[in-house]
Amino acid sequence: MHLSALALASLPADIVTPIYDRRRHAPGVVHLGLGAFHRAHQAVVFDQLMASGDTRWGIHGVGMTRPDLVNQLRAQDGLYAVRVADGQGVKWQVPGALWRTSVTTTEREAVVQAIAAPSTRWVTLTVTEKGYTPALAQLLLDGLRLRQQAGLTGITIASCDNLQGNGHKLQALVKAATTEQDVDVLRWLDAQCAFPCSMVDRIVPAATPEVLAAAQEALGVKDHCALSTEGFWEWVIEDRFADPSDAALLHSAGVRVTADVHSYEEAKLRMLNGSHTAMALMGAVTGRPFIASCIGVPHIREFVFRLMGQEVAPHLSRSDWADYRTALIARFGNPYLKHSVHQIATDSSQKIPQRWPPSVLGQIGQGAAFEHHALAAAVFVRYTLGVDEQGQAYALNDPQAQSLMALGAAQRTTPEACVRALLAREDLWGSALPQDAAWIARVTHWHQHILQHGVDHAVQQLTGA
């Protein structure tokens, strides 16, 4: 038997399941980017809101490219189990917020109509950094234009991706797609729609056979869409909504509504995401499969501790950064989260510009050391070889994979020229760092050390651990 609406009544009593009617109402949220993260984060928040009696938060989930996941979710009536596991124990829940599904590549018109539907109040997005394209803007604009032409109210369009000022970027992207015929649409957008900035945080690895097996044991039915996550979650969103009353509702569900998203956003990007990327690249090169197996090594844990405290924190406005760092290191070590280093290393060329250069430039501006970031950058250069220190090949899952590997292939024969070529790329490092001789020299130093002695030895050399 598979998980479905019919199977809910037969699940064990300790499994938290939806207590609201999922059939009588139209979805109020269109979500673009129906991956694991959204289903274990925002969908759980909306499930909680509906459990309190507000049924306006049902989701029309949109897979941007993956019909396989959408088909599996459809077969299960949009239901899936989430294992929440950490030092406090393990519990399972089945969120019920996902009511309808579509795939953009094959059902674009259905997505446009969903955005334009009278019941829709919100559009949320987790399409990853590389997803902010003219095609995305056109999809949103087509739906919003239909709303405006039908005389409907504006909506909240909330980016939840790891981009600084994500709401501003999304709004600018949508406006850039307009033409001179869209004067009325632009006026309506400015007057009635809201593009709040937000920061979301929860570690949600891609599903594994182990999680699917654990779900079947816990539920007594098969679940092809089960997920595992941690107990911690955070959603910080700007107090800017098409319907201002949404602020109090979200707050009641544990969301932090604030005028200052930036301090949380930059701390997450540079502390969590920045150290995640560094560990993922170290793990890929050394052959360690998961983040937990990286942070469990004393010298890597010390590296991450110092990276955050010495080179990132001095340039943050989040005052409780030390407590945040302590929590992050505990979260990274969660044994239930089999968070693949190669999953986190995906799209590194799109992630590094947000995560590392601001801290390096901050250190340079203060005349302070940036050795941890220089070593991380050297590991990134080594990563572009596409083979780990045991000789096992791996794929670079990155939009720039071809050009990165073409440049990286030279590092065994002409390592210094290779480092210079990769550090010259402004799409990765911005305009200032490629001109900084001290930065280039330190990355070159650590890259030489890594080629001769390995990543672990270089990290031990830096940390003394």
mmCIF file of C-alpha atoms in Angstrom, residues 263 266-272 304-325 328 355-356 358-360 362-363 366 369 373:
data_model
loop_
_atom_site.group_PDB
_atom_site.id
_atom_site.type_symbol
_atom_site.label_atom_id
_atom_site.label_comp_id
_atom_site.label_asym_id
_atom_site.label_seq_id
_atom_site.Cartn_x
_atom_site.Cartn_y
_atom_site.Cartn_z
ATOM 1 C CA SER A 263 21.390 41.008 8.943
ATOM 2 C CA GLU A 266 24.094 37.959 5.212
ATOM 3 C CA ALA A 267 24.834 35.819 8.293
ATOM 4 C CA LYS A 268 23.198 32.796 6.709
ATOM 5 C CA LEU A 269 24.842 33.288 3.317
ATOM 6 C CA ARG A 270 28.344 33.794 4.709
ATOM 7 C CA MET A 271 28.308 31.605 7.841
ATOM 8 C CA LEU A 272 26.069 28.650 7.018
ATOM 9 C CA VAL A 304 34.945 26.034 10.115
ATOM 10 C CA PHE A 305 34.895 27.486 13.652
ATOM 11 C CA ARG A 306 37.721 29.905 12.794
ATOM 12 C CA LEU A 307 36.439 30.724 9.309
ATOM 13 C CA MET A 308 33.159 31.933 10.784
ATOM 14 C CA GLY A 309 34.597 33.639 13.855
ATOM 15 C CA GLN A 310 37.730 35.277 12.471
ATOM 16 C CA GLU A 311 36.894 36.128 8.852
ATOM 17 C CA VAL A 312 33.091 36.243 8.532
ATOM 18 C CA ALA A 313 31.712 37.546 11.847
ATOM 19 C CA PRO A 314 33.655 40.878 11.868
ATOM 20 C CA HIS A 315 31.608 41.973 8.842
ATOM 21 C CA LEU A 316 28.136 40.894 9.993
ATOM 22 C CA SER A 317 25.386 42.966 11.565
ATOM 23 C CA ARG A 318 23.752 39.941 13.244
ATOM 24 C CA SER A 319 24.644 40.497 16.895
ATOM 25 C CA ASP A 320 24.109 36.901 18.093
ATOM 26 C CA TRP A 321 26.548 35.431 15.569
ATOM 27 C CA ALA A 322 28.481 33.455 18.207
ATOM 28 C CA ASP A 323 25.361 31.572 19.298
ATOM 29 C CA TYR A 324 24.454 31.085 15.631
ATOM 30 C CA ARG A 325 27.911 29.576 14.981
ATOM 31 C CA LEU A 328 25.486 25.645 13.061
ATOM 32 C CA ARG A 355 29.258 33.525 0.025
ATOM 33 C CA TRP A 356 33.003 34.219 0.067
ATOM 34 C CA PRO A 358 32.247 39.870 0.768
ATOM 35 C CA SER A 359 34.119 38.462 3.776
ATOM 36 C CA VAL A 360 37.481 38.454 1.983
ATOM 37 C CA GLY A 362 35.990 42.974 4.449
ATOM 38 C CA GLN A 363 39.206 41.458 5.787
ATOM 39 C CA GLN A 366 40.623 46.036 7.693
ATOM 40 C CA ALA A 369 44.113 37.916 7.386
ATOM 41 C CA HIS A 373 38.990 31.777 2.586
#
